[in-house]
XYZ file of C-alpha atoms in Angstrom:
785
model
C 5.015 -5.963 35.595
C 2.329 -4.961 38.092
C -0.461 -2.854 36.672
C -1.655 0.175 38.580
C -5.003 1.916 38.515
C -4.379 5.572 37.893
C -7.138 8.089 38.550
C -8.709 9.644 35.480
C -7.105 12.899 34.395
C -9.139 15.874 33.232
C -7.952 18.631 30.969
C -9.595 21.918 30.118
C -9.195 23.929 26.946
C -10.482 27.476 26.661
C -10.481 28.939 23.192
C -12.765 30.482 20.634
C -14.378 28.556 17.816
C -11.891 28.479 14.950
C -12.649 28.332 11.258
C -9.853 28.299 8.694
C -9.700 32.076 8.346
C -9.539 32.677 12.082
C -6.956 29.881 12.448
C -4.699 31.624 9.945
C -4.891 34.788 12.070
C -4.420 33.139 15.462
C -1.632 30.761 14.396
C -0.069 33.417 12.144
C 0.071 31.328 9.011
C 2.873 32.510 6.773
C 3.202 32.480 3.031
C 6.947 32.094 3.041
C 8.632 28.890 1.912
C 11.506 27.203 3.701
C 12.278 25.073 0.664
C 15.201 26.251 -1.462
C 14.426 27.407 -4.946
C 15.400 25.419 -8.017
C 18.354 27.692 -8.646
C 19.557 27.314 -5.070
C 19.271 23.525 -5.284
C 21.246 23.446 -8.537
C 23.886 25.747 -7.057
C 24.144 23.592 -3.949
C 24.469 20.412 -5.998
C 27.321 21.939 -8.014
C 29.157 23.255 -4.974
C 32.256 21.205 -4.154
C 34.063 21.053 -0.833
C 36.131 18.553 1.098
C 33.368 17.677 3.604
C 30.857 17.302 0.784
C 33.214 15.095 -1.205
C 33.909 12.994 1.861
C 30.213 12.590 2.601
C 29.447 11.604 -0.996
C 32.247 9.046 -1.054
C 31.128 7.502 2.230
C 27.503 7.339 1.109
C 28.408 5.434 -2.067
C 31.251 3.393 -0.530
C 30.176 2.820 3.099
C 33.318 0.864 4.011
C 35.240 4.173 3.907
C 33.095 5.416 6.756
C 33.340 2.567 9.251
C 36.564 0.676 8.467
C 38.965 3.512 9.521
C 37.236 3.509 12.901
C 37.246 -0.267 13.266
C 38.059 -1.279 16.842
C 40.290 -4.363 16.869
C 39.946 -4.781 20.612
C 36.152 -4.776 20.596
C 35.329 -6.451 17.295
C 38.238 -8.610 16.085
C 37.613 -11.727 18.208
C 33.878 -11.808 17.517
C 34.348 -11.235 13.802
C 37.024 -13.935 13.615
C 34.903 -16.599 15.319
C 31.805 -15.558 13.384
C 33.683 -15.535 10.069
C 35.088 -19.029 10.621
C 31.628 -20.377 11.537
C 29.947 -18.813 8.516
C 32.790 -19.879 6.208
C 32.352 -23.490 7.294
C 28.613 -23.184 6.519
C 29.347 -21.656 3.107
C 31.121 -24.811 1.932
C 28.289 -27.342 2.168
C 25.537 -24.828 1.392
C 27.378 -23.433 -1.623
C 27.855 -26.864 -3.156
C 24.330 -28.006 -2.276
C 22.562 -24.911 -3.571
C 24.557 -25.045 -6.803
C 22.708 -28.263 -7.589
C 19.437 -26.326 -7.179
C 20.651 -23.939 -9.873
C 21.473 -26.965 -12.085
C 25.163 -26.080 -11.935
C 28.239 -27.936 -10.721
C 29.038 -27.559 -7.004
C 32.198 -25.538 -7.609
C 30.126 -22.625 -8.937
C 28.376 -22.491 -5.609
C 31.785 -22.008 -3.997
C 32.587 -19.191 -6.429
C 29.248 -17.605 -5.518
C 30.211 -17.771 -1.837
C 33.462 -15.908 -2.535
C 33.328 -12.919 -4.900
C 29.935 -11.362 -4.020
C 30.784 -11.429 -0.301
C 33.855 -9.285 -0.924
C 31.862 -6.793 -3.013
C 29.183 -6.495 -0.355
C 31.879 -5.885 2.274
C 32.790 -2.687 0.394
C 29.355 -1.361 -0.579
C 26.890 -2.891 1.906
C 25.393 -1.147 4.945
C 24.278 -4.130 7.025
C 26.778 -5.493 9.554
C 25.274 -8.895 10.183
C 23.766 -10.449 7.071
C 25.637 -13.178 5.203
C 25.588 -12.733 1.431
C 25.876 -15.800 -0.764
C 23.823 -18.704 -2.076
C 20.201 -19.049 -1.043
C 17.723 -21.805 -1.783
C 14.933 -19.663 -3.253
C 17.211 -17.725 -5.606
C 19.016 -20.933 -6.575
C 15.800 -22.660 -7.567
C 14.764 -19.581 -9.580
C 18.098 -19.711 -11.432
C 17.703 -23.463 -11.930
C 14.264 -23.096 -13.478
C 15.727 -20.740 -16.098
C 18.836 -22.811 -16.880
C 16.842 -26.001 -17.306
C 14.237 -24.237 -19.422
C 16.720 -22.719 -21.873
C 19.240 -25.584 -21.794
C 17.319 -28.841 -21.238
C 19.048 -32.195 -21.481
C 17.246 -32.932 -24.744
C 19.281 -30.225 -26.517
C 22.580 -31.996 -25.751
C 21.843 -35.626 -26.644
C 24.525 -37.378 -28.697
C 24.791 -40.899 -30.009
C 26.642 -43.291 -27.766
C 29.000 -46.102 -28.744
C 26.283 -48.763 -28.435
C 23.687 -46.806 -30.365
C 22.168 -45.372 -27.191
C 21.561 -41.683 -26.670
C 23.586 -39.986 -23.980
C 23.720 -36.396 -22.753
C 26.828 -34.322 -23.409
C 27.151 -33.166 -19.836
C 30.167 -30.928 -20.383
C 28.535 -28.874 -23.125
C 25.271 -28.701 -21.220
C 26.905 -27.509 -18.007
C 29.030 -24.947 -19.835
C 25.971 -23.445 -21.525
C 24.022 -23.416 -18.276
C 26.856 -21.468 -16.643
C 26.580 -18.863 -19.417
C 22.826 -18.605 -18.860
C 23.214 -18.246 -15.096
C 25.921 -15.592 -15.450
C 23.923 -13.587 -18.004
C 20.851 -13.736 -15.799
C 22.892 -12.677 -12.772
C 24.504 -9.700 -14.522
C 21.168 -8.489 -15.870
C 19.535 -8.814 -12.435
C 22.449 -6.872 -10.942
C 22.017 -4.104 -13.517
C 18.333 -3.840 -12.623
C 19.201 -3.532 -8.946
C 21.890 -0.887 -9.557
C 19.545 1.213 -11.700
C 16.783 1.005 -9.123
C 19.216 2.005 -6.386
C 20.635 4.953 -8.353
C 17.172 6.399 -8.981
C 16.373 5.974 -5.257
C 13.763 3.330 -5.929
C 14.400 1.346 -2.780
C 10.852 1.911 -1.598
C 9.664 -0.573 -4.254
C 10.170 -3.338 -1.707
C 7.408 -1.841 0.425
C 4.942 -3.185 -2.119
C 6.129 -6.666 -1.237
C 4.322 -7.102 2.049
C 5.605 -9.496 4.684
C 2.779 -12.026 4.119
C 3.618 -11.974 0.399
C 7.353 -12.577 0.950
C 6.744 -15.305 3.517
C 4.142 -17.030 1.371
C 6.440 -16.829 -1.643
C 9.458 -18.236 0.181
C 7.318 -21.038 1.610
C 6.094 -21.948 -1.856
C 9.666 -21.755 -3.130
C 10.741 -24.124 -0.361
C 8.255 -26.657 -1.711
C 9.835 -26.306 -5.161
C 13.266 -26.842 -3.583
C 12.117 -29.985 -1.809
C 10.585 -31.526 -4.904
C 13.687 -30.715 -6.941
C 15.862 -32.590 -4.422
C 13.743 -35.726 -4.152
C 15.428 -37.218 -7.214
C 18.787 -37.192 -5.376
C 17.307 -38.716 -2.221
C 15.709 -41.622 -4.088
C 18.246 -41.914 -6.882
C 15.660 -41.607 -9.650
C 15.614 -39.521 -12.838
C 12.195 -37.932 -13.431
C 11.241 -36.196 -16.663
C 11.764 -32.467 -17.040
C 8.565 -30.376 -16.881
C 8.203 -26.649 -17.459
C 5.421 -24.107 -17.195
C 2.387 -24.068 -14.897
C 1.735 -27.190 -12.808
C 5.256 -28.440 -13.496
C 5.739 -29.044 -9.760
C 2.684 -31.292 -9.657
C 3.776 -33.183 -12.765
C 7.285 -33.645 -11.352
C 5.938 -34.924 -8.038
C 3.626 -37.372 -9.802
C 6.499 -38.610 -11.976
C 8.734 -39.135 -8.932
C 5.971 -41.157 -7.265
C 5.699 -43.233 -10.440
C 9.446 -43.909 -10.321
C 9.555 -44.863 -6.627
C 9.727 -48.612 -7.431
C 13.058 -47.842 -9.167
C 14.527 -46.219 -6.045
C 18.232 -46.901 -5.491
C 18.303 -48.310 -1.993
C 21.967 -47.396 -1.262
C 21.311 -43.714 -2.034
C 18.131 -43.774 0.045
C 20.053 -45.258 2.985
C 22.769 -42.596 2.697
C 20.090 -39.913 2.570
C 18.211 -41.198 5.618
C 21.366 -41.606 7.703
C 22.636 -38.118 6.811
C 19.203 -36.626 7.368
C 18.850 -38.217 10.805
C 22.268 -37.033 11.954
C 21.687 -33.509 10.706
C 18.276 -33.187 12.360
C 19.436 -34.545 15.711
C 22.560 -32.396 15.969
C 20.792 -29.250 14.743
C 18.154 -29.716 17.413
C 20.922 -30.074 20.002
C 22.482 -26.859 18.703
C 19.133 -25.108 19.106
C 18.550 -26.459 22.633
C 22.030 -25.647 23.955
C 22.844 -22.535 21.929
C 23.269 -20.530 25.129
C 25.840 -22.964 26.545
C 27.777 -23.832 23.386
C 30.505 -21.306 22.481
C 30.027 -22.275 18.831
C 27.312 -24.328 17.139
C 28.496 -27.783 16.139
C 29.403 -27.591 12.401
C 27.455 -30.759 11.695
C 27.015 -29.993 7.982
C 30.770 -29.871 7.426
C 31.283 -32.968 9.588
C 28.660 -34.913 7.587
C 30.240 -33.831 4.294
C 33.723 -34.912 5.393
C 32.479 -38.201 6.856
C 30.356 -39.030 3.798
C 33.230 -38.238 1.437
C 35.688 -40.419 3.385
C 33.257 -43.356 3.659
C 32.314 -43.185 -0.016
C 35.932 -42.978 -1.141
C 37.456 -45.705 0.998
C 34.498 -48.083 0.842
C 34.188 -47.787 -2.931
C 30.481 -47.002 -2.770
C 30.572 -45.301 -6.157
C 31.736 -48.402 -8.006
C 29.794 -50.940 -5.921
C 26.394 -49.246 -5.669
C 26.560 -46.571 -8.418
C 25.992 -43.762 -5.943
C 25.849 -40.409 -7.709
C 28.669 -38.157 -6.491
C 29.725 -34.551 -7.065
C 32.477 -35.412 -9.510
C 35.388 -33.304 -10.616
C 35.937 -30.054 -8.731
C 38.607 -27.966 -10.481
C 41.167 -26.260 -8.281
C 42.004 -22.596 -8.670
C 40.055 -19.564 -9.822
C 38.796 -18.879 -13.331
C 39.568 -15.725 -15.269
C 36.698 -13.235 -15.543
C 34.580 -13.522 -18.671
C 31.935 -11.218 -20.095
C 28.399 -12.655 -20.077
C 26.612 -13.592 -23.274
C 24.454 -10.527 -23.957
C 22.472 -12.361 -26.633
C 20.756 -14.241 -23.824
C 19.446 -11.051 -22.180
C 16.264 -11.024 -24.236
C 15.411 -14.556 -23.113
C 15.978 -13.962 -19.403
C 14.906 -10.329 -18.903
C 11.669 -11.194 -17.115
C 13.354 -13.792 -14.910
C 16.176 -11.355 -14.151
C 13.754 -8.711 -12.892
C 11.962 -11.277 -10.719
C 15.285 -12.483 -9.273
C 16.344 -8.867 -8.635
C 13.155 -8.001 -6.742
C 12.936 -11.223 -4.726
C 16.624 -11.158 -3.825
C 16.419 -7.554 -2.687
C 13.219 -8.155 -0.700
C 14.842 -11.003 1.238
C 18.049 -9.039 1.722
C 16.495 -5.808 3.004
C 14.032 -7.575 5.283
C 16.861 -9.448 7.024
C 19.080 -6.368 7.075
C 16.432 -4.174 8.702
C 15.648 -6.883 11.243
C 19.238 -7.006 12.504
C 19.631 -3.225 12.248
C 16.599 -2.697 14.475
C 17.902 -5.231 16.971
C 21.384 -3.696 17.234
C 20.490 -0.039 16.797
C 21.949 1.074 13.483
C 20.521 2.129 10.132
C 20.387 0.243 6.860
C 20.093 2.369 3.705
C 17.533 0.676 1.455
C 18.771 2.384 -1.722
C 22.433 1.654 -0.979
C 21.493 -1.970 -0.316
C 20.079 -2.134 -3.829
C 23.345 -0.778 -5.226
C 25.462 -3.125 -3.080
C 23.455 -6.189 -4.015
C 23.443 -5.139 -7.670
C 27.219 -4.701 -7.730
C 27.650 -8.067 -6.000
C 25.599 -9.732 -8.706
C 27.089 -7.791 -11.611
C 30.721 -8.306 -10.629
C 30.037 -11.891 -9.563
C 28.460 -12.636 -12.938
C 31.783 -11.850 -14.630
C 33.491 -14.408 -12.346
C 30.982 -17.200 -13.111
C 28.829 -16.684 -10.030
C 25.049 -16.804 -10.008
C 22.669 -14.457 -8.234
C 23.036 -14.003 -4.476
C 21.113 -12.686 -1.531
C 21.334 -12.987 2.226
C 20.757 -16.339 3.917
C 18.679 -16.514 7.075
C 20.535 -19.472 8.564
C 24.030 -18.086 7.926
C 23.020 -14.581 9.051
C 21.712 -15.947 12.337
C 24.976 -17.807 12.882
C 27.020 -14.713 11.998
C 25.055 -12.617 14.492
C 24.771 -15.200 17.278
C 28.503 -16.092 17.278
C 29.552 -12.522 18.001
C 29.930 -10.972 14.570
C 29.953 -7.172 14.743
C 30.870 -6.038 11.210
C 31.251 -7.313 7.658
C 34.856 -8.222 8.453
C 33.304 -11.563 9.392
C 32.243 -11.889 5.742
C 35.799 -11.320 4.577
C 37.059 -14.051 6.906
C 34.422 -16.476 5.613
C 35.534 -15.649 2.043
C 39.113 -16.516 2.970
C 37.983 -19.951 4.138
C 36.057 -20.480 0.886
C 39.089 -19.286 -1.096
C 41.380 -21.797 0.635
C 38.873 -24.546 -0.126
C 38.663 -23.605 -3.800
C 42.450 -23.326 -4.209
C 43.676 -26.301 -2.208
C 41.142 -28.750 -0.831
C 38.185 -28.542 -3.225
C 39.303 -31.645 -5.127
C 39.020 -33.727 -1.945
C 35.212 -33.504 -2.141
C 34.901 -35.185 -5.536
C 33.537 -38.378 -3.943
C 30.864 -36.532 -1.951
C 27.401 -38.095 -2.636
C 24.864 -35.654 -4.035
C 22.267 -37.216 -1.737
C 24.157 -35.786 1.256
C 24.027 -32.305 -0.257
C 20.286 -32.773 -0.778
C 19.794 -33.629 2.880
C 21.644 -30.437 3.825
C 19.204 -28.491 1.652
C 16.248 -30.229 3.287
C 17.393 -29.471 6.814
C 18.102 -25.832 6.051
C 14.537 -25.403 4.787
C 13.166 -25.975 8.265
C 12.840 -22.255 8.922
C 10.835 -21.760 5.742
C 8.470 -24.593 6.504
C 7.879 -23.106 9.951
C 6.223 -20.247 8.107
C 3.153 -22.474 7.726
C 2.433 -21.393 11.287
C 1.630 -17.975 9.829
C -1.739 -19.345 8.730
C -3.391 -19.687 12.179
C -1.740 -16.485 13.349
C -3.029 -14.489 10.367
C -6.447 -16.087 10.752
C -6.660 -14.551 14.204
C -5.159 -11.186 13.344
C -5.789 -10.198 9.708
C -7.746 -12.294 7.238
C -6.821 -10.087 4.271
C -3.121 -10.742 4.900
C -3.975 -14.429 5.268
C -5.621 -14.321 1.859
C -2.496 -12.695 0.389
C -0.339 -15.426 1.981
C -2.515 -18.250 0.658
C -2.869 -16.813 -2.847
C 0.886 -16.216 -3.039
C 1.682 -19.729 -1.828
C -0.854 -21.364 -4.141
C 0.159 -19.368 -7.222
C 3.837 -20.093 -6.541
C 3.120 -23.825 -6.262
C 0.891 -24.038 -9.328
C 2.328 -21.385 -11.654
C 6.050 -21.679 -10.857
C 8.241 -19.007 -9.332
C 8.107 -16.345 -12.050
C 4.389 -16.327 -12.821
C 3.608 -16.973 -9.173
C 5.454 -13.830 -8.132
C 3.663 -11.722 -10.749
C 0.245 -13.050 -9.723
C 0.936 -12.566 -6.027
C 2.109 -8.955 -6.505
C -0.950 -8.223 -8.628
C -3.267 -9.741 -6.032
C -1.563 -7.850 -3.218
C -2.086 -4.584 -5.102
C -5.729 -5.496 -5.662
C -6.257 -5.957 -1.933
C -4.857 -2.471 -1.393
C -7.188 -1.056 -4.048
C -10.176 -2.871 -2.581
C -9.377 -1.539 0.886
C -9.437 2.028 -0.412
C -12.431 1.258 -2.613
C -14.405 -0.197 0.279
C -13.759 2.108 3.229
C -15.944 2.322 6.282
C -18.356 5.227 6.347
C -19.860 6.463 9.582
C -22.235 9.008 11.042
C -20.604 10.504 14.127
C -22.289 11.361 17.393
C -21.243 13.511 20.322
C -20.049 11.957 23.579
C -21.547 13.992 26.386
C -19.111 16.054 28.420
C -16.317 15.831 25.830
C -15.354 17.223 22.466
C -15.248 13.693 21.021
C -17.326 12.575 18.040
C -17.472 8.822 17.482
C -19.225 6.333 15.253
C -22.799 5.954 16.461
C -22.852 2.318 15.327
C -19.866 1.426 17.511
C -20.318 3.601 20.610
C -23.488 3.609 22.621
C -22.800 6.968 24.282
C -22.245 8.722 20.959
C -25.507 10.584 20.286
C -26.399 12.469 17.136
C -26.999 16.187 17.531
C -30.520 17.082 16.369
C -30.466 18.686 12.954
C -26.760 17.987 12.310
C -25.302 15.044 10.402
C -21.558 14.450 10.830
C -20.173 12.164 8.117
C -16.706 10.579 7.947
C -14.840 8.163 5.658
C -12.107 5.907 6.989
C -9.760 6.576 4.083
C -8.586 9.252 1.684
C -11.148 10.492 -0.818
C -9.755 10.276 -4.340
C -10.872 9.441 -7.849
C -11.502 5.722 -7.279
C -13.911 6.154 -4.366
C -15.249 9.707 -4.792
C -18.506 8.504 -6.290
C -18.919 5.933 -3.513
C -18.309 8.704 -0.987
C -21.242 10.702 -2.349
C -23.480 7.631 -2.429
C -22.563 6.710 1.161
C -23.212 10.288 2.289
C -26.737 10.151 0.886
C -27.377 6.704 2.321
C -26.065 7.472 5.801
C -27.771 10.859 6.046
C -31.028 9.618 4.563
C -31.060 12.406 1.972
C -31.369 11.321 -1.662
C -30.102 14.381 -3.425
C -31.144 13.302 -6.920
C -34.794 12.815 -6.024
C -34.879 15.997 -4.018
C -33.421 18.105 -6.806
C -35.926 16.594 -9.248
C -38.774 17.321 -6.850
C -37.516 20.873 -6.355
C -37.382 21.453 -10.097
C -40.948 20.179 -10.420
C -42.021 22.464 -7.592
C -40.289 25.447 -9.168
C -41.887 24.678 -12.505
C -45.313 24.398 -10.847
C -44.845 27.706 -9.063
C -43.691 29.349 -12.267
C -46.760 28.091 -14.124
C -49.042 29.374 -11.370
C -47.356 32.762 -11.446
C -47.631 33.035 -15.199
C -51.287 32.037 -15.004
C -51.927 34.695 -12.373
C -50.122 37.297 -14.448
C -52.173 36.443 -17.545
C -55.374 36.601 -15.511
C -54.485 39.960 -14.041
C -53.433 41.336 -17.414
C -56.729 40.219 -18.895
C -58.654 41.767 -16.031
C -56.677 44.997 -16.286
C -57.367 45.121 -20.003
C -61.107 44.780 -19.445
C -61.100 47.457 -16.758
C -59.140 49.786 -19.015
C -61.619 49.203 -21.806
C -64.537 49.864 -19.450
C -63.032 53.119 -18.231
C -62.476 54.180 -21.796
C -66.149 53.652 -22.566
C -67.204 55.584 -19.465
C -65.063 58.492 -20.430
C -66.764 58.560 -23.809
C -70.256 58.226 -22.228
C -71.028 55.043 -24.048
C -71.289 52.760 -20.969
C -73.292 53.338 -17.793
C -72.158 52.457 -14.306
C -74.794 49.767 -14.091
C -73.511 48.148 -17.266
C -69.951 48.301 -15.943
C -71.012 46.513 -12.777
C -72.766 43.878 -14.803
C -69.642 43.310 -16.927
C -67.102 43.274 -14.119
C -69.198 41.939 -11.298
C -68.103 44.624 -8.862
C -66.203 47.859 -8.713
C -63.758 48.796 -6.051
C -64.701 51.689 -3.789
C -61.909 53.784 -5.213
C -63.137 53.180 -8.719
C -66.701 54.010 -7.804
C -65.604 57.246 -6.225
C -63.681 58.257 -9.248
C -66.628 57.585 -11.465
C -69.094 59.423 -9.304
C -66.818 62.348 -8.959
C -66.205 62.496 -12.699
C -62.481 62.271 -12.030
C -60.041 61.678 -14.789
C -59.731 58.202 -16.253
C -55.972 58.160 -15.621
C -56.549 58.074 -11.877
C -58.647 54.973 -12.239
C -55.988 53.220 -14.278
C -53.247 53.984 -11.801
C -55.328 52.743 -8.914
C -56.041 49.487 -10.714
C -52.394 48.946 -11.488
C -51.302 49.637 -7.913
C -53.852 47.205 -6.581
C -52.348 44.482 -8.780
C -48.788 45.119 -7.653
C -49.675 45.075 -3.975
C -52.462 42.555 -3.690
C -51.320 39.600 -5.876
C -48.251 38.311 -3.958
C -47.366 34.603 -4.234
C -45.827 33.972 -0.813
C -44.688 30.446 -1.640
C -42.701 31.636 -4.626
C -41.234 34.577 -2.771
C -40.183 32.408 0.165
C -38.478 29.908 -2.136
C -36.688 32.653 -4.017
C -35.427 34.154 -0.788
C -34.103 30.795 0.362
C -32.256 30.247 -2.889
C -30.685 33.691 -2.885
C -29.604 33.644 0.742
C -26.468 32.061 2.196
C -28.590 29.137 3.385
C -29.270 30.914 6.644
C -32.971 30.160 6.580
C -34.213 27.112 8.372
C -36.052 23.988 7.485
C -39.513 23.082 8.702
C -39.435 22.400 12.332
C -36.603 24.755 13.254
C -38.678 27.868 13.840
C -38.780 29.343 10.339
C -42.015 30.447 8.699
C -43.345 28.121 6.047
C -46.031 29.484 3.793
C -45.549 27.225 0.801
C -48.134 25.129 -0.888
C -48.922 21.638 0.318
C -46.637 20.229 -2.368
C -43.804 22.458 -1.226
C -44.277 21.316 2.370
C -43.731 17.704 1.356
C -40.545 18.467 -0.546
C -39.053 20.666 2.153
C -39.817 18.122 4.863
C -38.132 15.421 2.788
C -35.202 17.666 1.896
C -34.426 18.452 5.480
C -34.263 14.774 6.348
C -36.711 14.926 9.236
C -35.204 18.067 10.697
C -31.647 17.963 9.319
C -30.418 21.445 8.497
C -26.600 21.050 8.464
C -24.072 18.451 7.353
C -20.452 18.351 8.521
C -17.950 16.417 6.426
C -15.094 15.210 8.612
C -12.175 14.857 6.158
C -9.425 14.463 8.734
C -8.528 11.069 7.208
C -7.911 12.601 3.774
C -4.199 13.046 3.093
C -4.474 14.508 -0.415
C -7.089 15.642 -2.891
C -7.186 15.256 -6.646
C -9.300 16.937 -9.303
C -12.141 14.435 -8.918
C -12.250 15.007 -5.151
C -12.390 18.785 -5.571
C -15.211 18.523 -8.109
C -17.095 16.073 -5.889
C -16.904 18.410 -2.902
C -18.010 21.343 -5.057
C -21.003 19.350 -6.275
C -21.901 18.397 -2.704
C -21.889 22.051 -1.645
C -23.918 23.100 -4.697
C -26.530 20.319 -4.648
C -27.174 20.209 -0.918
C -27.489 23.963 -0.683
C -30.018 23.808 -3.515
C -32.269 21.983 -1.068
C -31.373 24.408 1.737
C -28.873 22.295 3.659
C -25.693 23.897 4.982
C -22.433 22.004 4.299
C -19.273 22.405 6.395
C -15.822 20.817 6.284
C -13.832 19.901 9.391
C -10.433 18.490 10.318
C -8.745 19.380 7.034
C -4.948 18.981 7.113
C -2.804 21.958 6.153
C -1.441 20.270 3.028
C -4.975 19.477 1.897
C -6.047 23.094 2.465
C -3.192 24.235 0.244
C -4.240 21.763 -2.447
C -7.835 22.987 -2.246
C -6.671 26.577 -2.588
C -4.520 25.709 -5.599
C -7.447 23.895 -7.218
C -9.679 26.966 -6.787
C -12.090 25.249 -4.440
C -12.830 28.265 -2.232
C -15.072 30.968 -3.700
C -17.918 33.283 -2.699
C -20.311 30.331 -2.597
C -17.795 28.191 -0.643
C -15.916 30.588 1.641
C -13.135 29.520 3.952
C -15.467 30.213 6.840
C -17.120 26.890 5.981
C -13.885 25.052 6.913
C -13.326 24.438 10.633
C -10.383 23.159 12.604
C -12.321 20.371 14.319
C -15.777 18.854 14.160
C -16.540 20.382 17.540
C -15.783 23.879 16.246
C -18.191 23.335 13.370
C -20.928 22.040 15.683
C -20.614 24.997 18.056
C -20.739 27.431 15.128
C -23.908 25.841 13.767
C -25.659 25.827 17.144
C -24.799 29.470 17.754
C -25.792 30.488 14.247
C -29.189 28.841 14.522
C -29.750 30.035 18.081
C -30.491 26.580 19.394
C -30.070 27.418 23.053
C -32.236 24.486 24.043
C -29.410 22.084 23.039
C -26.305 22.846 25.038
C -23.037 20.901 24.743
C -21.528 20.653 28.193
C -18.073 21.641 26.932
C -16.895 25.207 27.390
C -16.516 27.122 24.149
C -17.317 30.816 24.699
C -13.952 31.704 26.190
C -10.981 33.747 25.107
C -7.852 32.189 23.650
């Protein structure tokens, strides 16, 4: 689109300088509250009506809201085609991902059936495809193999060799997977009921992408044994992925060549056809279902060519027909899988809501994050009773469901029908399907996850902190396994957030001539500091973790070390006090001698000449009184009056006046009279920071204040005014003002008149107050509202 050069636009604002008190008057701030009281909220929650009941039912069961208005003419064809396409994808992916969970392939088909129907009723996304997913499957598999390893089911064979009781092992692993799934579903339902959907916001996009990429590596390594036909040892705990990979490399000389050939052929066909689907997706009415074609072809070839008996190719085995009766999970296993269940619940929800919001934004509808938690939790909980393992949305299937014209979750129901037909009638036909073919399907479907490695150069250019989160998440997932890796990555992500608030950017602002803008003087050349005024700003909210740093940065940026100055002021005050006391003692001693001399004169015992010799001199008033034989009382009064009027310590009086005033007196160099001692001159010159007389704290970036922040601001006002510097606040948000009022921040020493609407208002007030007419901001301010 052609860019145009528009002329600069000017705008003019004419208003008076506004502090917080004047703003309340002009804007007519009210004390009323629009929020209902607690009693009104309780009464409203207990009120029952037909519209309210209908709204509540539709919010908890969304299908009641959209299904009655379903348009067959507009949506039926697209949902039918989309449902058939996704159902065909469910078959190979369900069986393949079941192997990742260390379960038999038929349980992957169950997982592609029941949870989809539950999500159809309770879900709010129209385009995502619920079912098996590689990352969740590998997380389930790590738990099942940890609790039920092969070594626990070894029995003695007929020839004295040890063999694994596969039936017992698989049955126990199904119990573990179902218990884990139900517990994860309960976690998700509870989080959704308490409106805790925002928890996913703490899982940043770099964290989720780094975690899924690391999980993809776990998936790949777990499938290598099927590709090469080897049987590596089982490793658990940290570095298990590395140990497994090393063991597979050690076993490579024992590779079964027939299985490797089947894997390479299937892999080549899948890659080529999937690339063709991607290149011609605009021209093809439907993507070629190459996964289903490869499964059917491999099953037929293996069965009729007798590859199982000739080359000992590992196949899927028995797939029972029909559905199993629901069965309660083994609750005694909950204590062993509670941590894994919470991790599965959070990861599954994070993947689900991220995909759901992506499609919702694209097609212009809303996805309820809390209802998604409930829907996913019910899918897992109900599915766990029907021998399903944990589910979430799949990126590949969701893209197919959306790209083939799917409009609603009716497409999910149609895909479930296809899976149901397979389970009831044709599931047994896939008993001769090689597991190596299922592994190649898993490999190909991980392409999208491995593309996430391209995040690294992109994040390097855009945000290195997010890159660090991505790399730490990926590395911890690889080295520490999926459960510990997730915990470490979340902890590190939270630390980066804390460090960002702990290490904000502090700046001294300067005025841009001809505007009311105040910008960082280190970043903008035209931003010039106003003589005598320091404007300080933090880039983040001030709260208990960075309040002390805020005070330190203020002193560093302004060049005023408050601690040293207060110490110097105390020393100066102590010195002045000692001088005053010394003068008072001297004058008292002198007055005592004069009183004694007058007493002697009155008694005739001391001559005038002797008095002059003792005192050195006599004031003219005293001499007159003596010569005139006036009363002694007159002499005493005169002496006392001379002390009260003649012995004034100007330095002390000036300091006392400055302390008692509202900091309206100036610093050296701003026109005020300075009659302090030489020591006092040094301290005052240092205190004023080479002419600084006012500091403005721009707190427009602060969104809340806590007790530590309030105390810090109070201390700033108290300490800086001790050294005769005026402190002002600017840009305070209304909610922050209310919090300051509640905390008792404003008082006689810190009136609301010290709080201004903008930095510019504060600057204009200071300049007018100090009468600095020689520095004029070329922005109009002395105008009426």
